[in-house]
């Protein structure tokens, strides 16, 4: 039984049809790589999963329950988290505010619901420590942090509320070599805890090293569904570009 | 002085600054400017430093202060409300019409005054969020529409003679403190709590900081904006009530260019012109700076023409300093 199941997802923006009926299944604890060229529809598909966009057709179920009618906030509450490529951080707010954005815990004081800053700071610190991230201070605006530190905040936000599935959009694109390894380690760690991950990445080596399965989107359809242990760089590249002579491109990718 | 040195051993000033921003949501510079201005005025004018004059300053600040609260909420959400002064004028005229021309009881007239402002704000918010017209244009349009409507309703004349209880709101002095000052302080405290300590307030700042982040966090950005402009209009209505009851009449020309002073006060108080940062306590300091400046210039018998120039100059100067500091802070 799949944790997350997408069937026949179609989406167009005005006259431009982006997705023509995509199927995608993710099991619990499975790491799925979602790859494809620019404009293949990867980000659109994931924004449909998180509820930022509405699908024109198709169904989305989480644990066999449809989430189509839920708002982005409600889907997050059900356990669908996404780490966006631009991280979607409020740069002038501090770490705790970002982690709890939209889900701030409140205390009732004289009938007024007051945001519980103390609890937010405490839990944010616990989460940051658990990730082993080094931040100058959790009361500083996140805009003053380095790229890797900001990413830690975005990851901490996705993991604080016990997600069932975490979608990562190009999490390693802007990182230093050492930081890339720690993100890949984190994905393995999530898998071992039974949390599913959908990894969108152009770095095929990263995808090959960490995923169980690779789904290739091409021109708005799922062009290939490959088991990572049975596939090769050339097969993946061939699926991305759509056949033809791919030896040179595959060799280039394999060199990393 | 190297940046690494400065960050490894923060000086007394920056430690105090961090505490002040964390606990009170006030930048220390604004307090220093306020105290400096008070000292300067006290030296320049023998009439400045007295309890009764301070009451005058607070009384004069109360109307602008309420508008500045509205400006703080809207600006820190990344929006803009240029119609504050005109909506103030419209609300006062609507209230006076209800009370004087229609003979409605005071509570009804009071609600009508604030409601007229909130309605104008709701219209602003509706066109901005549903019509996708930039806030600058919508509220600039409302600046003209509300002023025109105030003149139409009142036939261009001042409506005199409000009922006794309404006048009390503007002129009463329980325990020697003017009613507008009491109302202003109570509203400021409530709105400070709302902006700094409630989810509504935190979401307001987040929307102004990164609209996309707020949306992906599940916040209904459009609806939130709609409520913010309605709140802004309602506060402008309250300011209109304070103004009208203080002068005991509904004046269709009340509040012209007040939005300029209100936005200036908010920005001096540390509100980010582009959203994401703002606090009502900071804005109160900003409003007091404007109040002390105007009062001091009055006592020094400076012509009001020059005062307008001073307000405009202070606005540009405040934004300049804010931008300068942000460039310094983000410099690597």
Coordinates of C-alpha atoms in Angstrom, one line a residue:
Chain A
X1 CA 0.0 0.0 0.0
X2 CA 1.3 3.4 -1.0
X3 CA 1.6 6.2 1.5
X4 CA 1.2 8.9 -1.2
X5 CA -0.6 8.1 -4.4
X6 CA -1.0 10.4 -7.4
X7 CA -3.2 9.3 -10.3
X8 CA -3.8 11.0 -13.6
X9 CA -2.7 14.4 -12.5
X10 CA -3.3 17.0 -15.2
X11 CA -2.5 20.7 -15.0
X12 CA -2.4 23.5 -17.5
X13 CA -1.7 27.2 -17.1
X14 CA -3.9 29.0 -19.6
X15 CA -3.1 27.5 -23.0
X16 CA 0.1 25.9 -21.7
X17 CA -0.4 22.3 -20.7
X18 CA 2.2 21.3 -18.2
X19 CA 1.2 17.9 -16.9
X20 CA -0.8 15.4 -19.0
X21 CA -1.8 12.7 -16.6
X22 CA 1.0 11.8 -14.2
X23 CA 0.9 8.8 -11.9
X24 CA 3.3 8.6 -8.9
X25 CA 3.3 6.3 -5.9
X26 CA 5.5 6.6 -2.8
X27 CA 5.7 3.9 -0.1
X28 CA 6.3 4.6 3.6
X29 CA 10.0 5.0 4.2
X30 CA 10.8 5.1 0.5
X31 CA 13.1 7.6 -1.1
X32 CA 12.0 8.5 -4.6
X33 CA 14.0 10.7 -6.9
X34 CA 12.0 12.9 -9.2
X35 CA 14.1 14.1 -12.1
X36 CA 13.6 15.6 -15.5
X37 CA 14.7 18.5 -17.6
X38 CA 13.8 22.1 -16.9
X39 CA 10.2 22.6 -17.6
X40 CA 9.3 18.9 -17.3
X41 CA 6.8 19.7 -14.6
X42 CA 8.6 18.5 -11.5
X43 CA 8.0 21.6 -9.3
X44 CA 4.4 22.0 -10.6
X45 CA 3.6 18.4 -9.7
X46 CA 5.0 18.9 -6.2
X47 CA 3.1 22.2 -5.7
X48 CA 0.0 20.3 -6.6
X49 CA 0.8 17.8 -3.9
X50 CA 1.3 20.5 -1.2
X51 CA -1.8 22.3 -2.4
X52 CA -0.2 25.5 -3.6
X53 CA -1.7 24.7 -7.0
X54 CA -4.9 22.9 -7.8
X55 CA -4.8 20.0 -10.2
X56 CA -7.3 20.2 -13.2
X57 CA -7.8 16.5 -13.1
X58 CA -6.6 13.5 -11.1
X59 CA -6.5 12.3 -7.5
X60 CA -4.1 12.6 -4.6
X61 CA -4.4 10.3 -1.6
X62 CA -2.4 10.1 1.5
X63 CA -2.9 6.8 3.3
X64 CA -5.9 6.2 1.0
X65 CA -7.6 9.4 2.0
X66 CA -8.0 12.1 -0.6
X67 CA -6.3 15.4 0.2
X68 CA -7.5 17.2 -2.9
X69 CA -10.0 19.4 -0.9
X70 CA -7.5 20.3 1.8
X71 CA -5.7 23.7 2.1
X72 CA -1.9 23.8 2.1
X73 CA -2.0 24.2 5.9
X74 CA -4.3 21.2 6.4
X75 CA -2.1 19.1 4.1
X76 CA 0.9 20.1 6.2
X77 CA -1.0 19.1 9.3
X78 CA -1.6 15.6 7.7
X79 CA 2.2 15.2 7.3
X80 CA 3.1 16.5 3.8
X81 CA 6.0 18.8 4.1
X82 CA 8.0 20.5 1.4
X83 CA 11.4 22.2 1.5
X84 CA 11.4 24.7 -1.3
X85 CA 14.3 25.5 -3.5
X86 CA 14.2 29.2 -2.4
X87 CA 13.6 27.8 1.2
X88 CA 10.5 30.1 1.7
X89 CA 12.0 31.7 4.8
X90 CA 10.8 35.0 6.3
X91 CA 14.3 36.6 6.3
X92 CA 13.7 39.3 8.9
X93 CA 12.1 36.9 11.4
X94 CA 14.2 34.7 13.8
X95 CA 14.7 30.9 13.7
X96 CA 11.8 30.0 16.0
X97 CA 9.3 32.3 14.1
X98 CA 10.3 30.6 10.8
X99 CA 10.1 27.0 12.2
X100 CA 6.6 27.7 13.7
X101 CA 5.4 29.9 10.9
X102 CA 1.6 29.3 10.5
X103 CA 1.6 26.8 13.4
X104 CA 2.6 29.0 16.4
X105 CA 1.7 27.4 19.7
X106 CA -0.5 29.7 21.9
X107 CA -1.2 30.2 25.5
X108 CA -4.5 31.5 26.8
X109 CA -3.9 34.6 28.9
X110 CA -7.1 36.3 30.1
X111 CA -9.0 34.8 27.1
X112 CA -6.5 36.1 24.6
X113 CA -4.4 33.6 22.7
X114 CA -0.8 34.8 23.1
X115 CA 1.9 33.2 21.0
X116 CA 4.1 31.0 23.3
X117 CA 7.5 32.4 22.5
X118 CA 9.3 30.5 25.2
X119 CA 8.1 27.2 24.0
X120 CA 8.8 28.1 20.4
X121 CA 12.4 29.1 21.2
X122 CA 12.9 26.0 23.3
X123 CA 11.6 23.5 20.7
X124 CA 13.4 25.3 17.9
X125 CA 16.7 24.9 19.8
X126 CA 16.0 21.2 20.4
X127 CA 15.3 20.6 16.7
X128 CA 18.4 22.6 15.6
X129 CA 20.5 20.6 18.0
X130 CA 19.1 17.3 16.8
X131 CA 20.0 18.2 13.2
X132 CA 23.5 19.1 14.5
X133 CA 23.3 22.4 12.8
X134 CA 25.5 25.3 14.0
X135 CA 23.6 28.6 14.1
X136 CA 25.0 31.8 15.5
X137 CA 21.8 32.4 17.6
X138 CA 18.3 31.3 17.2
X139 CA 17.0 34.8 18.1
X140 CA 18.7 36.4 15.1
X141 CA 16.9 37.1 11.8
X142 CA 17.6 34.1 9.5
X143 CA 18.5 36.6 6.7
X144 CA 21.8 37.1 8.5
X145 CA 22.8 33.4 8.2
X146 CA 24.8 31.7 5.5
X147 CA 23.1 29.6 2.8
X148 CA 23.7 26.3 4.5
X149 CA 22.5 27.7 7.9
X150 CA 19.3 29.0 6.2
X151 CA 18.8 25.5 4.7
X152 CA 19.1 24.0 8.2
X153 CA 16.3 26.2 9.3
X154 CA 14.1 25.2 6.4
X155 CA 14.9 21.5 7.1
X156 CA 14.2 22.0 10.8
X157 CA 10.8 23.5 9.9
X158 CA 9.9 20.5 7.8
X159 CA 10.9 18.0 10.4
X160 CA 9.5 19.6 13.6
X161 CA 5.9 18.4 13.2
X162 CA 6.5 14.7 12.6
X163 CA 6.0 14.6 8.8
X164 CA 5.1 11.4 6.9
X165 CA 6.6 12.6 3.7
X166 CA 9.1 15.3 3.0
X167 CA 9.5 16.8 -0.5
X168 CA 12.8 18.4 -1.2
X169 CA 13.2 20.7 -4.2
X170 CA 16.9 20.9 -5.2
X171 CA 18.1 20.8 -1.6
X172 CA 21.8 20.4 -2.6
X173 CA 21.9 22.8 -5.6
X174 CA 23.4 25.8 -3.7
X175 CA 25.5 23.9 -1.1
X176 CA 29.1 23.4 -0.4
X177 CA 30.5 19.8 -0.8
X178 CA 30.4 19.0 2.9
X179 CA 26.9 20.4 3.3
X180 CA 25.7 18.2 0.4
X181 CA 26.9 15.1 2.2
X182 CA 25.1 16.1 5.4
X183 CA 21.8 16.6 3.4
X184 CA 22.2 13.2 1.9
X185 CA 22.9 11.7 5.3
X186 CA 19.8 13.4 6.6
X187 CA 17.7 11.8 3.8
X188 CA 19.0 8.3 4.8
X189 CA 18.2 9.1 8.4
X190 CA 14.7 10.1 7.5
X191 CA 14.3 6.8 5.6
X192 CA 15.5 4.8 8.6
X193 CA 12.8 6.5 10.7
X194 CA 10.1 5.4 8.1
X195 CA 9.7 8.9 6.7
X196 CA 9.2 9.0 2.9
X197 CA 11.2 11.5 0.8
X198 CA 10.7 12.8 -2.7
X199 CA 14.0 14.3 -3.9
X200 CA 13.9 16.7 -6.8
X201 CA 17.5 17.2 -8.1
X202 CA 19.5 17.8 -11.2
X203 CA 22.5 16.2 -9.5
X204 CA 22.1 12.7 -10.8
X205 CA 24.9 11.3 -8.7
X206 CA 23.1 12.5 -5.5
X207 CA 19.9 10.9 -6.8
X208 CA 21.6 7.6 -7.6
X209 CA 23.3 7.4 -4.2
X210 CA 20.4 8.1 -2.0
X211 CA 17.1 7.0 -3.7
X212 CA 15.3 3.6 -3.9
X213 CA 13.4 4.5 -7.0
X214 CA 13.7 7.2 -9.7
X215 CA 10.8 8.6 -11.6
X216 CA 11.6 10.6 -14.7
X217 CA 9.3 13.3 -15.9
X218 CA 9.4 14.3 -19.5
X219 CA 7.1 16.7 -21.2
X220 CA 4.5 16.4 -18.5
X221 CA 4.3 12.6 -18.2
X222 CA 6.1 10.0 -16.1
X223 CA 8.5 8.7 -18.8
X224 CA 10.2 6.2 -16.7
X225 CA 9.9 4.5 -13.3
X226 CA 13.3 2.9 -12.5
X227 CA 14.5 0.9 -9.5
X228 CA 17.7 2.6 -8.5
X229 CA 19.6 -0.6 -7.8
X230 CA 18.8 -1.9 -11.3
X231 CA 19.4 1.2 -13.4
X232 CA 22.4 3.1 -14.8
X233 CA 23.4 6.6 -15.5
X234 CA 22.9 6.1 -19.2
X235 CA 19.4 4.7 -18.8
X236 CA 18.4 7.7 -16.7
X237 CA 19.9 10.3 -19.0
X238 CA 18.2 8.5 -22.0
X239 CA 14.9 8.7 -20.2
X240 CA 15.4 12.4 -19.4
X241 CA 16.3 13.5 -22.9
X242 CA 14.0 10.9 -24.7
X243 CA 16.3 8.4 -26.4
X244 CA 18.9 9.1 -29.1
X245 CA 22.6 9.0 -28.7
X246 CA 23.1 9.7 -25.0
X247 CA 26.5 8.0 -24.4
X248 CA 28.4 11.3 -24.3
X249 CA 25.9 13.0 -22.0
X250 CA 25.8 10.0 -19.7
X251 CA 29.6 9.8 -19.5
X252 CA 29.7 13.5 -18.6
X253 CA 27.1 13.0 -15.8
X254 CA 28.9 9.9 -14.5
X255 CA 32.2 11.8 -14.2
X256 CA 30.2 14.1 -11.9
Chain B
X1 CA 37.5 48.1 13.2
X2 CA 36.8 44.9 11.5
X3 CA 33.4 43.2 11.2
X4 CA 34.6 40.0 12.8
X5 CA 35.9 41.8 15.8
X6 CA 32.6 43.6 16.2
X7 CA 30.6 40.4 16.0
X8 CA 32.8 38.3 18.4
X9 CA 32.6 40.9 21.2
X10 CA 29.4 42.8 20.9
X11 CA 29.6 46.2 22.6
X12 CA 27.2 47.4 25.3
X13 CA 25.2 49.3 22.7
X14 CA 24.6 46.3 20.4
X15 CA 23.8 44.1 23.4
X16 CA 21.2 46.6 24.7
X17 CA 19.9 47.0 21.2
X18 CA 19.3 43.3 20.8
X19 CA 17.6 43.1 24.2
X20 CA 15.5 46.1 23.4
X21 CA 14.4 44.7 20.0
X22 CA 13.8 41.2 21.5
X23 CA 11.8 42.4 24.6
X24 CA 10.2 45.7 23.6
X25 CA 10.4 45.7 19.8
X26 CA 11.9 49.2 19.9
X27 CA 15.2 50.3 18.3
X28 CA 17.2 52.3 20.7
X29 CA 18.0 55.0 18.2
X30 CA 14.4 56.2 18.3
X31 CA 14.4 56.6 22.1
X32 CA 17.7 58.5 21.9
X33 CA 16.3 60.8 19.2
X34 CA 13.1 61.4 21.3
X35 CA 15.1 62.2 24.5
X36 CA 17.5 64.4 22.5
X37 CA 14.6 66.3 20.9
X38 CA 12.9 66.8 24.3
X39 CA 16.2 68.1 25.7
X40 CA 16.7 70.5 22.8
X41 CA 13.2 71.9 23.0
X42 CA 13.5 72.3 26.7
X43 CA 16.6 74.4 26.3
X44 CA 15.2 76.4 23.4
X45 CA 11.8 77.2 24.9
X46 CA 11.0 78.1 28.5
X47 CA 7.4 77.0 28.0
X48 CA 8.2 73.5 26.8
X49 CA 9.0 71.5 30.0
X50 CA 5.8 71.4 31.9
X51 CA 3.0 68.8 32.7
X52 CA 0.4 70.8 30.9
X53 CA 2.5 71.1 27.8
X54 CA 3.2 67.4 27.8
X55 CA -0.5 66.8 28.0
X56 CA -0.8 69.1 25.0
X57 CA 1.7 67.0 23.1
X58 CA -0.1 63.8 24.0
X59 CA -3.4 65.3 23.0
X60 CA -2.1 66.5 19.6
X61 CA -0.4 63.1 19.1
X62 CA -3.5 61.0 19.9
X63 CA -5.2 61.4 16.5
X64 CA -2.0 61.0 14.5
X65 CA -0.9 58.2 16.8
X66 CA -4.1 56.1 16.0
X67 CA -3.5 56.7 12.3
X68 CA 0.2 55.7 12.8
X69 CA -0.9 52.4 14.4
X70 CA -3.0 51.7 11.2
X71 CA 0.0 52.6 9.1
X72 CA 2.3 50.3 11.1
X73 CA 0.0 47.3 10.5
X74 CA -0.4 47.9 6.8
X75 CA 3.3 48.8 6.2
X76 CA 4.7 45.8 8.1
X77 CA 2.5 43.5 6.0
X78 CA 4.2 44.9 2.9
X79 CA 1.2 47.1 2.0
X80 CA 0.5 50.8 2.0
X81 CA -2.5 52.9 2.9
X82 CA -2.4 56.4 1.6
X83 CA -6.1 57.0 2.3
X84 CA -5.8 57.4 6.1
X85 CA -6.2 61.1 6.2
X86 CA -9.2 61.2 3.8
X87 CA -10.9 58.3 5.6
X88 CA -10.4 60.2 8.9
X89 CA -12.2 63.2 7.3
X90 CA -15.0 61.0 5.8
X91 CA -15.6 59.2 9.1
X92 CA -15.9 62.4 11.1
X93 CA -18.5 63.8 8.6
X94 CA -20.5 60.5 8.6
X95 CA -20.5 60.5 12.5
X96 CA -21.6 64.2 12.6
X97 CA -24.3 63.5 10.0
X98 CA -25.6 60.6 12.1
X99 CA -25.5 62.5 15.3
X100 CA -26.6 66.0 14.2
X101 CA -28.6 65.7 11.0
X102 CA -30.2 62.3 11.7
X103 CA -30.4 62.8 15.5
X104 CA -29.1 59.3 16.2
X105 CA -28.1 58.4 19.8
X106 CA -24.4 58.7 20.6
X107 CA -23.5 55.0 20.5
X108 CA -25.0 54.6 17.0
X109 CA -23.1 57.7 15.8
X110 CA -19.9 56.4 17.3
X111 CA -20.3 53.1 15.6
X112 CA -21.2 54.8 12.4
X113 CA -18.0 56.8 12.5
X114 CA -15.8 53.9 13.0
X115 CA -17.9 51.7 10.7
X116 CA -17.6 54.2 7.8
X117 CA -13.8 54.0 8.1
X118 CA -13.8 50.2 8.3
X119 CA -16.1 50.1 5.2
X120 CA -13.7 52.3 3.2
X121 CA -10.8 50.0 4.3
X122 CA -12.8 46.9 3.3
X123 CA -13.3 48.4 -0.1
X124 CA -9.6 49.1 -0.3
X125 CA -8.7 45.6 0.7
X126 CA -11.3 44.0 -1.6
X127 CA -10.0 45.8 -4.7
X128 CA -6.4 45.1 -3.7
X129 CA -6.8 41.4 -3.0
X130 CA -9.5 40.4 -5.4
X131 CA -8.9 42.9 -8.2
X132 CA -5.1 42.7 -8.0
X133 CA -4.7 46.4 -8.2
X134 CA -1.6 47.7 -6.4
X135 CA -2.2 49.1 -2.9
X136 CA -0.5 52.3 -3.9
X137 CA -3.1 52.9 -6.7
X138 CA -6.2 51.7 -4.8
X139 CA -5.5 53.8 -1.6
X140 CA -4.4 56.8 -3.7
X141 CA -7.8 56.5 -5.4
X142 CA -9.5 56.1 -2.0
X143 CA -7.7 59.3 -0.9
X144 CA -9.6 61.2 -3.6
X145 CA -12.9 59.3 -3.3
X146 CA -13.2 59.5 0.5
X147 CA -12.4 63.2 0.5
X148 CA -14.8 63.8 -2.3
X149 CA -17.5 61.8 -0.5
X150 CA -17.0 63.7 2.7
X151 CA -17.5 67.0 0.8
X152 CA -20.6 65.6 -0.9
X153 CA -22.2 64.3 2.3
X154 CA -21.6 67.6 4.2
X155 CA -22.3 69.7 1.1
X156 CA -18.8 71.2 1.7
X157 CA -19.8 72.7 5.1
X158 CA -18.6 71.9 8.6
X159 CA -21.3 70.1 10.6
X160 CA -21.4 71.7 14.1
X161 CA -23.0 70.8 17.4
X162 CA -22.4 67.2 18.4
X163 CA -24.3 65.8 21.3
X164 CA -22.8 66.2 24.8
X165 CA -21.6 62.6 25.2
X166 CA -19.8 62.6 21.9
X167 CA -18.1 65.8 22.8
X168 CA -17.0 64.2 26.1
X169 CA -15.0 61.6 24.0
X170 CA -13.0 64.5 22.6
X171 CA -13.0 67.1 25.3
X172 CA -13.6 65.2 28.6
X173 CA -10.8 65.1 31.1
X174 CA -11.3 62.4 33.7
X175 CA -8.6 62.8 36.4
X176 CA -7.2 65.6 34.3
X177 CA -6.2 63.4 31.4
X178 CA -7.9 64.2 28.1
X179 CA -10.2 61.4 26.8
X180 CA -8.4 61.2 23.4
X181 CA -5.2 60.5 25.2
X182 CA -6.8 57.7 27.3
X183 CA -8.4 56.1 24.2
X184 CA -5.2 56.4 22.3
X185 CA -3.1 54.8 25.0
X186 CA -5.6 51.9 25.5
X187 CA -5.8 51.3 21.7
X188 CA -2.0 51.4 21.4
X189 CA -1.5 48.8 24.2
X190 CA -4.1 46.5 22.7
X191 CA -2.7 46.8 19.2
X192 CA 0.9 46.3 20.4
X193 CA -0.1 43.0 22.0
X194 CA -1.9 42.0 18.8
X195 CA 1.0 42.8 16.5
X196 CA 3.8 41.5 18.8
X197 CA 2.2 38.5 20.6
X198 CA -0.7 37.0 18.6
X199 CA -0.7 34.7 15.6
X200 CA -2.5 37.4 13.7
X201 CA 0.3 39.9 14.3
X202 CA 3.1 37.4 13.6
X203 CA 1.4 36.4 10.4
X204 CA 1.1 40.1 9.4
X205 CA 4.9 40.5 9.7
X206 CA 5.6 37.2 7.9
X207 CA 3.4 38.2 4.9
X208 CA 5.3 41.5 4.7
X209 CA 8.6 39.6 5.0
X210 CA 8.0 36.9 2.4
X211 CA 4.5 36.5 1.0
X212 CA 5.4 33.2 -0.6
X213 CA 6.7 31.7 2.6
X214 CA 3.5 32.8 4.4
X215 CA 1.4 31.2 1.6
X216 CA 3.3 27.9 1.7
X217 CA 3.0 27.9 5.5
X218 CA -0.7 27.7 5.0
X219 CA -1.6 31.3 5.8
X220 CA -4.5 32.7 3.8
X221 CA -2.6 35.8 2.5
X222 CA -5.4 37.4 0.6
X223 CA -7.9 37.2 3.4
X224 CA -5.3 38.4 5.9
X225 CA -4.6 41.4 3.7
X226 CA -8.3 42.1 3.4
X227 CA -8.7 42.2 7.2
X228 CA -5.6 44.4 7.5
X229 CA -7.0 47.1 5.2
X230 CA -10.3 46.9 7.0
X231 CA -8.5 47.3 10.4
X232 CA -6.6 50.2 8.9
X233 CA -9.8 51.9 7.8
X234 CA -11.5 51.2 11.2
X235 CA -8.6 52.8 13.0
X236 CA -8.8 55.8 10.6
X237 CA -12.5 55.9 11.6
X238 CA -11.5 56.0 15.3
X239 CA -9.0 58.8 14.6
X240 CA -11.9 60.6 12.8
X241 CA -14.0 60.2 15.9
X242 CA -11.3 61.6 18.1
X243 CA -10.7 64.5 15.8
X244 CA -14.4 65.4 15.3
X245 CA -15.3 65.2 19.0
X246 CA -12.3 67.2 20.0
X247 CA -13.3 70.1 17.7
X248 CA -17.0 69.4 18.3
X249 CA -17.8 69.2 14.6
X250 CA -17.6 67.1 11.4
X251 CA -15.1 68.9 9.1
X252 CA -14.9 67.5 5.6
X253 CA -11.4 68.9 5.2
X254 CA -10.1 67.3 8.4
X255 CA -7.0 65.2 8.2
X256 CA -5.5 66.4 4.9
X257 CA -1.9 65.1 4.6
X258 CA -2.2 63.2 7.9
X259 CA -1.3 60.0 6.2
X260 CA 2.1 61.6 5.5
X261 CA 2.7 62.3 9.2
X262 CA 1.3 58.8 10.3
X263 CA 3.5 56.9 7.8
X264 CA 6.5 59.1 8.9
X265 CA 5.8 58.2 12.6
X266 CA 5.6 54.5 11.8
X267 CA 8.9 54.6 9.9
X268 CA 10.8 56.6 12.5
X269 CA 9.6 54.0 14.9
X270 CA 11.4 51.3 13.0
X271 CA 8.7 49.9 10.7
X272 CA 10.2 48.6 7.5
X273 CA 8.7 50.5 4.5
X274 CA 8.8 47.2 2.5
X275 CA 7.3 45.0 5.2
X276 CA 8.4 42.4 7.6
X277 CA 9.3 44.6 10.6
X278 CA 7.2 46.9 12.8
X279 CA 6.1 47.4 16.3
X280 CA 3.4 49.6 17.9
X281 CA 5.6 50.7 20.8
X282 CA 8.2 51.8 18.2
X283 CA 5.6 53.7 16.3
X284 CA 4.4 55.4 19.6
X285 CA 8.0 56.7 20.0
X286 CA 7.9 57.8 16.4
X287 CA 4.5 59.5 16.9
X288 CA 5.9 61.3 20.0
X289 CA 8.9 62.4 18.1
X290 CA 6.6 64.0 15.5
X291 CA 4.4 65.5 18.3
X292 CA 7.4 67.0 20.2
X293 CA 8.8 68.4 16.9
X294 CA 5.5 70.1 16.0
X295 CA 4.9 71.3 19.5
X296 CA 8.4 72.6 19.9
X297 CA 8.2 74.4 16.6
X298 CA 4.9 75.9 17.6
X299 CA 6.3 77.2 20.9
X300 CA 9.3 78.6 19.0
X301 CA 6.7 80.4 16.8
X302 CA 8.0 78.7 13.6
X303 CA 5.5 79.2 10.7
X304 CA 3.4 76.1 9.9
X305 CA 4.7 76.2 6.3
X306 CA 8.2 75.4 7.7
X307 CA 6.7 72.6 9.9
X308 CA 5.4 70.9 6.8
X309 CA 8.8 71.0 5.3
X310 CA 10.2 69.6 8.5
X311 CA 7.8 66.6 8.5
X312 CA 8.7 65.8 4.9
X313 CA 12.4 66.1 5.6
X314 CA 12.2 63.9 8.7
X315 CA 10.4 61.2 6.6
X316 CA 13.1 61.1 4.0
X317 CA 15.8 61.2 6.6
X318 CA 14.3 58.3 8.6
X319 CA 14.1 56.1 5.5
X320 CA 17.6 57.1 4.6
X321 CA 19.0 56.1 8.0
X322 CA 17.0 52.8 7.9
X323 CA 18.3 51.8 4.5
X324 CA 21.8 52.8 5.5
X325 CA 21.7 50.6 8.5
X326 CA 20.3 47.7 6.5
X327 CA 23.1 48.0 4.0
X328 CA 25.6 48.0 6.8
X329 CA 24.0 44.9 8.5
X330 CA 23.9 42.9 5.3
X331 CA 27.5 43.8 4.3
X332 CA 29.7 40.8 4.5

